Coordinates of C-alpha atoms and ligand atoms in Angstrom, one line a residue:
Chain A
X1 CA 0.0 0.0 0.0
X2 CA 3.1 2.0 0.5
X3 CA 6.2 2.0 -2.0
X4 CA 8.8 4.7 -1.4
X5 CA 11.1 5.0 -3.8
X6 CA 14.5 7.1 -3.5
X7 CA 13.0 9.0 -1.0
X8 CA 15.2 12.1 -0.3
X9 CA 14.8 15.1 1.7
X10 CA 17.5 17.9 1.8
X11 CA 17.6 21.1 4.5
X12 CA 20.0 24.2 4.1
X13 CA 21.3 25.1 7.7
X14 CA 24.1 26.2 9.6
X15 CA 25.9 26.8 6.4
X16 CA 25.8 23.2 4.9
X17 CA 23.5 20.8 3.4
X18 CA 21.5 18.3 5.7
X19 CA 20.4 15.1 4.4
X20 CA 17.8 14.3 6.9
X21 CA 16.7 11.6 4.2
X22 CA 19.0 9.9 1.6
X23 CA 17.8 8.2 -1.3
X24 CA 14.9 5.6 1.4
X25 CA 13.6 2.8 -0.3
X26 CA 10.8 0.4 1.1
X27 CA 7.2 -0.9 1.1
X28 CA 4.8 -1.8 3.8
X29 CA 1.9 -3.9 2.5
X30 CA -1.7 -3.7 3.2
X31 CA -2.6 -4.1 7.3
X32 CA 0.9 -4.1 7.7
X33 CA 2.4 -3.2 10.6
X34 CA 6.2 -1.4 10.1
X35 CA 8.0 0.2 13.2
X36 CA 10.5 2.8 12.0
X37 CA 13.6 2.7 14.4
X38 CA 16.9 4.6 14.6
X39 CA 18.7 7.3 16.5
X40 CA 18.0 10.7 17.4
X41 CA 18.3 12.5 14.3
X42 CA 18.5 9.6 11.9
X43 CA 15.2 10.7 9.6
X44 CA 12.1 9.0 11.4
X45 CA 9.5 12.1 11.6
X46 CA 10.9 13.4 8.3
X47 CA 10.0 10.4 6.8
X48 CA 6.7 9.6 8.4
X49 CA 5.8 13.8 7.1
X50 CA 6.9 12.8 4.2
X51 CA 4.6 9.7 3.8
X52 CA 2.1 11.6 5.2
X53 CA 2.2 14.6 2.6
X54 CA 2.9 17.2 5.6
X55 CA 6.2 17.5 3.7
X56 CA 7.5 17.1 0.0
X57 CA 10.4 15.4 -0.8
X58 CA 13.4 17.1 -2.4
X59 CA 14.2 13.8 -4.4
X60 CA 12.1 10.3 -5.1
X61 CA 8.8 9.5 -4.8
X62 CA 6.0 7.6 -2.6
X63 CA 3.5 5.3 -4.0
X64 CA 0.4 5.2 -2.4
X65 CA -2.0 2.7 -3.4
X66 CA 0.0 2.5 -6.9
X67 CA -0.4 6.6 -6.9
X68 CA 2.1 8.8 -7.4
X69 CA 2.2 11.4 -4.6
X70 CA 4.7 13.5 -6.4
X71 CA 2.3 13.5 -9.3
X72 CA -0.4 14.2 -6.8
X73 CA -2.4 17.4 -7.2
X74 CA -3.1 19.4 -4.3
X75 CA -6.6 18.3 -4.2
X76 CA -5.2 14.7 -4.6
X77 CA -3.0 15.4 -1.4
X78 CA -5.7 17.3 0.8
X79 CA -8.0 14.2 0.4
X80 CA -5.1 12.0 1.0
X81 CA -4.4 13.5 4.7
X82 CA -7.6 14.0 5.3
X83 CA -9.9 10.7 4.1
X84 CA -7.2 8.1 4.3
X85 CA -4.3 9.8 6.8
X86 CA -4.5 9.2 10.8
X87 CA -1.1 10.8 12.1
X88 CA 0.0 11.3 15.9
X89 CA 2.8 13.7 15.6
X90 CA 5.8 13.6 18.4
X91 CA 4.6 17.1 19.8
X92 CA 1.2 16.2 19.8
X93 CA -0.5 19.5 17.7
X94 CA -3.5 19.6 19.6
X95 CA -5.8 23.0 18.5
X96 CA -5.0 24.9 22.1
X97 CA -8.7 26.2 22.3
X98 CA -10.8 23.3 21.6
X99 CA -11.4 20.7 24.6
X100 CA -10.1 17.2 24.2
X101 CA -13.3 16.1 22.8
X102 CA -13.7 18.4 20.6
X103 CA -10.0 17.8 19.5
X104 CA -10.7 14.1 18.3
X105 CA -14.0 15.2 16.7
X106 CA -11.8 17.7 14.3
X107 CA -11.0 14.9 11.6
X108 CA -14.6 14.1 11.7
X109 CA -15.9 17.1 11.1
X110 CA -13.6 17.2 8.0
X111 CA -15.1 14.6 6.5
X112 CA -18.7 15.9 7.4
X113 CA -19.8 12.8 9.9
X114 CA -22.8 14.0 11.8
X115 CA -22.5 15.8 14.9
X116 CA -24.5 13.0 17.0
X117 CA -22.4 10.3 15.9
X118 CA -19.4 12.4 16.2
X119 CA -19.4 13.1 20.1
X120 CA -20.3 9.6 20.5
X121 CA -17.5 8.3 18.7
X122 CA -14.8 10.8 20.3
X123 CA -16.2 9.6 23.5
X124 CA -15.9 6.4 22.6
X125 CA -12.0 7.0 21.9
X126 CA -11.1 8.9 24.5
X127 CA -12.4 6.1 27.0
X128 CA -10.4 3.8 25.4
X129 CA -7.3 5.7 25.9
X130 CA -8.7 6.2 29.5
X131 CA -9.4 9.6 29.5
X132 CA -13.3 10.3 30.1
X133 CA -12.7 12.0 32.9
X134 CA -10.6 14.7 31.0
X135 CA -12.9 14.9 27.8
X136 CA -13.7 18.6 28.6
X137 CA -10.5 20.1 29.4
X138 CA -8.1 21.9 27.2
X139 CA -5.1 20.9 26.0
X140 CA -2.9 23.6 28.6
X141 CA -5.1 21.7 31.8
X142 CA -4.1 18.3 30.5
X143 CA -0.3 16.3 31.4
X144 CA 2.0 15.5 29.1
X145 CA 0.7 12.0 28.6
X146 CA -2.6 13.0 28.6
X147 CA -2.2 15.2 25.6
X148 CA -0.6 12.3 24.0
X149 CA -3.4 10.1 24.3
X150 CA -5.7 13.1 23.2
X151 CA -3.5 12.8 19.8
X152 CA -3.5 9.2 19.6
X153 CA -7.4 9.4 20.1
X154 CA -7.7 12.2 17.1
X155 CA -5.5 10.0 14.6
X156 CA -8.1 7.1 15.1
X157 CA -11.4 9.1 15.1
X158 CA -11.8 8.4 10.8
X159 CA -10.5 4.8 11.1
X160 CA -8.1 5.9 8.6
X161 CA -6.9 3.5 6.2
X162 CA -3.1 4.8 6.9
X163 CA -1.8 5.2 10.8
X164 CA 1.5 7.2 11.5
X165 CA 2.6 7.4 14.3
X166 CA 5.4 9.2 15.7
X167 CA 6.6 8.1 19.0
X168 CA 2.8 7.5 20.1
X169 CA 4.0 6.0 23.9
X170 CA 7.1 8.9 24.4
X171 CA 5.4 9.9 27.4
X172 CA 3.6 7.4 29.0
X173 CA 3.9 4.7 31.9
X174 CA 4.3 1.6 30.9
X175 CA 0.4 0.4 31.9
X176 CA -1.0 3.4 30.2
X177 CA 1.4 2.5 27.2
X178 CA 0.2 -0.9 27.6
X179 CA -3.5 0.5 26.7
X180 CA -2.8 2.3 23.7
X181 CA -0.6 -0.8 22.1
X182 CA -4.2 -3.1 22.6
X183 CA -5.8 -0.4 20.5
X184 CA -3.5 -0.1 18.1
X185 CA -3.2 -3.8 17.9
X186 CA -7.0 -3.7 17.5
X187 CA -6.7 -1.2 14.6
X188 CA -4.6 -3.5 12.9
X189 CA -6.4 -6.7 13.5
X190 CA -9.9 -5.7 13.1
X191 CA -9.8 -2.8 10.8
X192 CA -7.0 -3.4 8.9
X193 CA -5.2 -0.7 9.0
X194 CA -2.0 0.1 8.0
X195 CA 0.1 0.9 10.5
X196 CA 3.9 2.9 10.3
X197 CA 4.8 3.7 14.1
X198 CA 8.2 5.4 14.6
X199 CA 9.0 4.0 18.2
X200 CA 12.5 3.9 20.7
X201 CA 10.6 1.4 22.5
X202 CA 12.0 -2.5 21.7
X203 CA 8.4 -3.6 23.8
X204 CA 6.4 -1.3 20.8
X205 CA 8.5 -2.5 17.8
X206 CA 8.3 -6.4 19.3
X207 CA 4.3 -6.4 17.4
X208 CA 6.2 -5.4 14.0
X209 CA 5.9 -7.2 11.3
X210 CA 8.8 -5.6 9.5
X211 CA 11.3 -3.1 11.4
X212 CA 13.1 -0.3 9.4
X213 CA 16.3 0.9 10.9
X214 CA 17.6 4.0 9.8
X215 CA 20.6 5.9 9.7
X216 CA 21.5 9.5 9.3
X217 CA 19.3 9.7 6.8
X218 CA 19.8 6.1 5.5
X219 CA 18.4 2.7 5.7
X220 CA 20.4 0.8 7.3
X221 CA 18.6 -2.8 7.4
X222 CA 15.4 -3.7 7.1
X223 CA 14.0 -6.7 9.3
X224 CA 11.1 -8.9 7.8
X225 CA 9.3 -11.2 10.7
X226 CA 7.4 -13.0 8.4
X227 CA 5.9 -15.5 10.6
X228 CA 3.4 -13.0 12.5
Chain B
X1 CA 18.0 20.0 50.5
X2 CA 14.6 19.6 49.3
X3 CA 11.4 19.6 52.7
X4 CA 7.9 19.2 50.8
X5 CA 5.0 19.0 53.7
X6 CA 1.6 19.0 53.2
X7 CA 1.9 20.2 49.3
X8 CA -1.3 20.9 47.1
X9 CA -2.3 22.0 44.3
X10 CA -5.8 21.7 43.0
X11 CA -7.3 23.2 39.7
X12 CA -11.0 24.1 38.7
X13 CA -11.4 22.9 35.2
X14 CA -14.4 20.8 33.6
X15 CA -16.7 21.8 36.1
X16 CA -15.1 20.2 39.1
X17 CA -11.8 20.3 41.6
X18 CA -9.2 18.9 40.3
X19 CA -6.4 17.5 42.5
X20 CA -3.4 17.3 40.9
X21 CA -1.7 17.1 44.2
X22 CA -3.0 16.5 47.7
X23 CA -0.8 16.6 50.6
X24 CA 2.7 15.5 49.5
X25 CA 4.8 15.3 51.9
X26 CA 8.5 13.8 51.4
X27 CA 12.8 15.1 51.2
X28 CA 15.1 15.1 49.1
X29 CA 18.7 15.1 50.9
X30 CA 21.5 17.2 49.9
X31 CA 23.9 15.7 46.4
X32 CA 20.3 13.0 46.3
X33 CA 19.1 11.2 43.4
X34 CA 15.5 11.3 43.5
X35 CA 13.5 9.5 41.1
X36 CA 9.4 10.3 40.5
X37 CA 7.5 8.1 39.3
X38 CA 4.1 7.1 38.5
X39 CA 1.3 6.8 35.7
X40 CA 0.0 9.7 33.6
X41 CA -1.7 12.1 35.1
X42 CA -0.6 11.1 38.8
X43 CA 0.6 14.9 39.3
X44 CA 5.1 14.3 38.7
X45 CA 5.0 18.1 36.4
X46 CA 3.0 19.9 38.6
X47 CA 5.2 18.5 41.5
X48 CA 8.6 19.7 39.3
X49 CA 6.7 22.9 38.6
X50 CA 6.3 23.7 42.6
X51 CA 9.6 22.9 43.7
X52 CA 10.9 24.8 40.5
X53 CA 8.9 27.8 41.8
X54 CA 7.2 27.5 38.3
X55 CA 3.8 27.3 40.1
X56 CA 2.6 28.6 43.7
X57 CA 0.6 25.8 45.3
X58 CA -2.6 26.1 46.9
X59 CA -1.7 24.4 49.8
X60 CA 1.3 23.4 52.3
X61 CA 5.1 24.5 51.9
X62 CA 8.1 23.3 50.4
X63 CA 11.6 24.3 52.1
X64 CA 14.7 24.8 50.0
X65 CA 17.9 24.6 52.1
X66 CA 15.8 25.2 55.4
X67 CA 13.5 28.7 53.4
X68 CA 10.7 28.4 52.8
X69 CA 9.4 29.1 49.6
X70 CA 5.7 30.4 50.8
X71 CA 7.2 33.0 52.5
X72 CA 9.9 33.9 50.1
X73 CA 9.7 37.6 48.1
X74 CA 9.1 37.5 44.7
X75 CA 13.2 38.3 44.3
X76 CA 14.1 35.6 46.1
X77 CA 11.9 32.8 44.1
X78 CA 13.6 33.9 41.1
X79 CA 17.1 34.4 42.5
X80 CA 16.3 30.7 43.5
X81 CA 14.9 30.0 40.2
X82 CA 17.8 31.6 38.4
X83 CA 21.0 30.7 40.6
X84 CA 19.9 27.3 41.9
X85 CA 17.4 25.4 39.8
X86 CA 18.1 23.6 36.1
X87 CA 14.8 22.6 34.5
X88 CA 14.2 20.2 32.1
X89 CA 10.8 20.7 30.4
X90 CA 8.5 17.6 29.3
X91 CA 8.1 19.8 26.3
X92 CA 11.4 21.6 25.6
X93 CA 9.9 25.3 26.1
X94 CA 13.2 26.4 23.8
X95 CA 13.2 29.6 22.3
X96 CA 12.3 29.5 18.6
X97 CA 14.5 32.4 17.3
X98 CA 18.0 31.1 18.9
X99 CA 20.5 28.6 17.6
X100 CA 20.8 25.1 20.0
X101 CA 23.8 27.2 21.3
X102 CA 22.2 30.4 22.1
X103 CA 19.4 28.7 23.7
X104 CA 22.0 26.8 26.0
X105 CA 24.2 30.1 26.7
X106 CA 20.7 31.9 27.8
X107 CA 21.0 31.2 31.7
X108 CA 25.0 32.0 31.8
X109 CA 23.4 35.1 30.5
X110 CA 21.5 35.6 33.2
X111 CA 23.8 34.8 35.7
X112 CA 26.5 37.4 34.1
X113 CA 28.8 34.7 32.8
X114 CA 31.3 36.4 30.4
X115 CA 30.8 35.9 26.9
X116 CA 33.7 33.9 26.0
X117 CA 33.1 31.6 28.8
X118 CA 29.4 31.0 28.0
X119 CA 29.9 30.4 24.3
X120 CA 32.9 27.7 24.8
X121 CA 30.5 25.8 28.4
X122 CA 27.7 26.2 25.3
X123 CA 29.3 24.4 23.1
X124 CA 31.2 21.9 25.4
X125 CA 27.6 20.9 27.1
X126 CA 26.2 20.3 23.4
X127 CA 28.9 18.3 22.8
X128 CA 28.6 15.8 26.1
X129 CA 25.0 15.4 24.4
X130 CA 26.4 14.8 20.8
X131 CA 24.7 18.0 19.0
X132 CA 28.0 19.8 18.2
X133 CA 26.3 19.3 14.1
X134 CA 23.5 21.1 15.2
X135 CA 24.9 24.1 17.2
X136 CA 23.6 26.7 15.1
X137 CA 20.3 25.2 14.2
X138 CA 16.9 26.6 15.9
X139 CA 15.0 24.5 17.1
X140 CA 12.1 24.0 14.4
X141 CA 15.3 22.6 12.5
X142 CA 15.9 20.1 15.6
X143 CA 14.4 16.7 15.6
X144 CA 12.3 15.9 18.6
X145 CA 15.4 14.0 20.6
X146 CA 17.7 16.6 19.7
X147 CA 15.6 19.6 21.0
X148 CA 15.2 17.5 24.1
X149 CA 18.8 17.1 24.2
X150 CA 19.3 21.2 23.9
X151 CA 17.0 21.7 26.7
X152 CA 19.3 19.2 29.1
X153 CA 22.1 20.6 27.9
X154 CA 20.5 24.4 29.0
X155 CA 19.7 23.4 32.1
X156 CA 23.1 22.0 33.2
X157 CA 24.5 25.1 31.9
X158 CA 25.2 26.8 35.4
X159 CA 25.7 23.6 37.2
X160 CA 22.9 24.3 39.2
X161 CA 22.8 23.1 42.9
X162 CA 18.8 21.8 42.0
X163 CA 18.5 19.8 38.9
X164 CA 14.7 19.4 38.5
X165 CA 14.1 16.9 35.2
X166 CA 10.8 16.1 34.0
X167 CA 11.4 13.2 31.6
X168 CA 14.6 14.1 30.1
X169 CA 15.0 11.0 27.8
X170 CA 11.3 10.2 26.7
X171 CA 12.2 10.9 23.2
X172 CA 15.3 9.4 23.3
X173 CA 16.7 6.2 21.6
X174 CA 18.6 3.7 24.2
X175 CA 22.1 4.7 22.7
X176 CA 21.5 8.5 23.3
X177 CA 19.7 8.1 26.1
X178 CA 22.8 6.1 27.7
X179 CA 25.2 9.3 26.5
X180 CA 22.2 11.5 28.6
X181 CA 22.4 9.3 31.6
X182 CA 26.4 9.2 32.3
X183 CA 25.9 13.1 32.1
X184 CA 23.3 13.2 34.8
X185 CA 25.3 10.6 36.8
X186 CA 28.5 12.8 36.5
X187 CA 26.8 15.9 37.3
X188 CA 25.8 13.9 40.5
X189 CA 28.9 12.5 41.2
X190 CA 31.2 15.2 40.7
X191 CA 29.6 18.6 41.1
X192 CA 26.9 17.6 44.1
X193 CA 24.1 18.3 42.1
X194 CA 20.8 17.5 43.7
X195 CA 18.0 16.0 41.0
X196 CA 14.2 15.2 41.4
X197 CA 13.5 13.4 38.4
X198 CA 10.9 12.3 36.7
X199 CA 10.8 9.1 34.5
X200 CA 8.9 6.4 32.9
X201 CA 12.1 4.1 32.7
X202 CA 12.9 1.6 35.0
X203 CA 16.4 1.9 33.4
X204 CA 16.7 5.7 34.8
X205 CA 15.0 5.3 38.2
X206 CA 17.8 2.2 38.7
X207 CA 20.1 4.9 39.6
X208 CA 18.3 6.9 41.9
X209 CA 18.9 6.5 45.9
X210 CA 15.0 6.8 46.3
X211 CA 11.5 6.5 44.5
X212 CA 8.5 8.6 45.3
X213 CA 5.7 6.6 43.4
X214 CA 2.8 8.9 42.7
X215 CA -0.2 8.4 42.1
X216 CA -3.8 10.5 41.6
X217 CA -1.8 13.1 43.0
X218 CA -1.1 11.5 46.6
X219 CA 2.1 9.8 47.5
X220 CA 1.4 6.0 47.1
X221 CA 4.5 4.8 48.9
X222 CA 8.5 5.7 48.6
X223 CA 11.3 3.1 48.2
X224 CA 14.6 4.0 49.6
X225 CA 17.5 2.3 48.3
X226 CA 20.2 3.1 51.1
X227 CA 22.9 1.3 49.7
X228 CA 23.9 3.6 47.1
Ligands
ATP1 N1 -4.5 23.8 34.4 C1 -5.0 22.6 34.8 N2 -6.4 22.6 35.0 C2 -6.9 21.4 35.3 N3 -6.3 20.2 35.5 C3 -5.0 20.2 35.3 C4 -4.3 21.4 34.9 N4 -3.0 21.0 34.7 C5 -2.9 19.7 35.0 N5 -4.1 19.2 35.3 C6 -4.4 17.8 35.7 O1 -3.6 17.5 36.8 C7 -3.2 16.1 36.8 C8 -1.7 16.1 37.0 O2 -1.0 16.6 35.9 P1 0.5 16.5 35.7 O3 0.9 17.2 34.5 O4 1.3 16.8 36.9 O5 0.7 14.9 35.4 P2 2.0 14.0 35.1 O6 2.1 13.0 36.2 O7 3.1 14.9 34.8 O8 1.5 13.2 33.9 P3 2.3 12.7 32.6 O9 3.1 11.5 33.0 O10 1.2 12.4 31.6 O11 3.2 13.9 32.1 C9 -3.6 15.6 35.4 O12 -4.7 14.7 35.6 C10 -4.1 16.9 34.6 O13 -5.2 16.6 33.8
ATP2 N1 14.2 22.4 9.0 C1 15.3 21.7 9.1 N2 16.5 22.3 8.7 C2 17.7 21.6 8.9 N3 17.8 20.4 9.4 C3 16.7 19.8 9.8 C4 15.4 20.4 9.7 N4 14.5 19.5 10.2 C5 15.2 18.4 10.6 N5 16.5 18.6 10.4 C6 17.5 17.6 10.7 O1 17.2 16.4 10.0 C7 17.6 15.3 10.8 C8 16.4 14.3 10.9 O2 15.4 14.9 11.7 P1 14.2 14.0 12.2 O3 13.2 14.9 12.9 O4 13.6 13.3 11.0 O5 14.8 13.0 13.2 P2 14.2 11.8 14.0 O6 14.8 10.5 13.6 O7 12.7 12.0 14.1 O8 14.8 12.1 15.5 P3 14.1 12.0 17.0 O9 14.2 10.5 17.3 O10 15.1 12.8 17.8 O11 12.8 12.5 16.9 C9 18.0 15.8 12.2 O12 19.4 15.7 12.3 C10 17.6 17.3 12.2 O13 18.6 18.1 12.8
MG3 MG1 11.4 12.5 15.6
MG4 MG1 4.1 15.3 33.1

């Protein structure tokens, strides 16, 4: 569901060239599950913006569904993110005005799902992550953790065909963490969905089916455990 | 060093008190390792905030070196911010428009620290936390680790008596994190440094002399491991 091809991403800074992403080449099939590990540094959020059309690449391409992204027009893209796209970013981008609820009904709004059926369902999420009790408070009266399982909750509210996420457990206890792998699991299992989770944690990348390791930039192996 | 006794700290939000802490009472000794632990939302930031003077609390006191903080003048909470405390924020707090470097020279800056010294501790600390390549990046071209990684190194920039850390290595990979660690462990070792710090990693609280487990905001018990 996911070919990248030569996937490159340049920066200017600090005088020199930066090759956060150099010429990345892989595929995650359909209900796949692909944890994207590596150093500080070594590409993983570039990449996952770049799969995820936040960003464009400076080189190579990304096949999505057999369709070219860089061929994409913007329309193409916008419906992309928004119909097909959950992502969890590493600092969380929560809208600071909105409650927590209202924060996971966003995406569903975007794709016009009725207001009745939205509440429910962001309810319905935010249980699951185990936070009812904080469903009406802002992003600035929530923890750390909290406001990552707020983003977590968001990134699932359209079941979207395409999960990234980017360090989704960073800042949680391990039973908490515990709590949001069983959903994600679920995701996979019962929705299908595709999953690619950059993670630091060897617990997280353990329910991989493939594990990309990357390297200033580069891929450095990829691991295939075909038997799960 | 460190006398918390009876400390609260309760919000109105969502239509009902919230307790994000309720009567803590513990000490930290002088040159202690103090891990805090506990699952999200248990109250470990808003703990960090109080005894970083970041936050007044509702109720109780906490003593700093015998003072109390309650009954300090506003000129002596942010002498004892400025002079004694290194923070660590969950979420960075950096400021946007400085290079890693400037960001890491800003409290030598406040503290009067001549110029030529500040630049050469800036760039010594960012090199104990491997981000030499990055000294003259801001930090919207910083990955998540490595803005982390500025943030430590800015708050060990005036070898603070107080280190207060509130999850220093959550975005951290194991290898990094390791190169994070031995830095904290020095700090304690050789300059004396006192740290409350807060963690999700078994791996970091393995090195602390005592564990305040928190949780809903209430001490649940404290483990003291004398034999360090
Ligand atoms: N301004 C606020 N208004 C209302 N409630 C708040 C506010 N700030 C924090 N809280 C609540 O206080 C509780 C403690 O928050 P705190 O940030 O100290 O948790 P934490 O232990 O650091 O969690 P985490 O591990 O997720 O970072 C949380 O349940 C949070 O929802
Ligand atoms: N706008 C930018 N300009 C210059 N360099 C950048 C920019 N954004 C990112 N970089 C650099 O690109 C590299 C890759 O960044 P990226 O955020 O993808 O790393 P990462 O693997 O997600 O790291 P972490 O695990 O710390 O989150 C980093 O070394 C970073 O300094
Ligand atoms: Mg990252
Ligand atoms: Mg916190």
């Amino acid at each position: 569901i996911i070919q990248a091809e030569g996937l490159s991403r340049y920066y200017q800074a600090g005088g020199e060239v930066v090759k956060a992403l150099d010429h990345v080449t892989f595929s995650v099939k359909r209900g796949g599950f692909t944890a994207l590990v590596g150093t500080s540094g070594s590409g993983k959020s570039t990449l996952l913006n770049l799969v995820g059309t936040l960003d464009r690449p400076t080189a190579g391409d990304i096949l999505i569904e057999g369709q070219s992204l860089a061929k994409a027009t913007e329309q193409q893209r916008i419906m992309h993110r928004r119909e097909r796209v959950g992502f969890i970013f590493q600092s969380f981008n929560l809208i600071p005005t909105l409650s927590a609820a209202e924060n996971v009904e966003v995406p569903m709004m975007l794709t016009n799902v009725g207001k009745r059926q939205r509440k429910a369902r962001a309810l319905e999420l935010l249980n699951r992550v185990h936070l009812s009790h904080r469903a009406s408070h802002k992003p600035n009266q929530l923890s750390g953790g909290e406001n990552q399982r707020v983003a977590i909750a968001r990134a699932m509210a359209n079941r979207p065909a395409l999960l990234l996420a980017d360090e989704p457990t960073g800042n949680l206890d391990s039973k908490t963490e515990t709590a949001v792998l069983e959903l994600l699991i679920e995701l996979l299992t019962q929705d299908q969905v595709t999953m690619l989770l950059v993670t630091h944690d060897p617990q997280v990348a353990a329910h991989a089916d493939q594990i990309i390791h990357l390297l200033d930039g580069q891929i450095e192996r990829i691991e295939s455990l075909s038997q799960k």
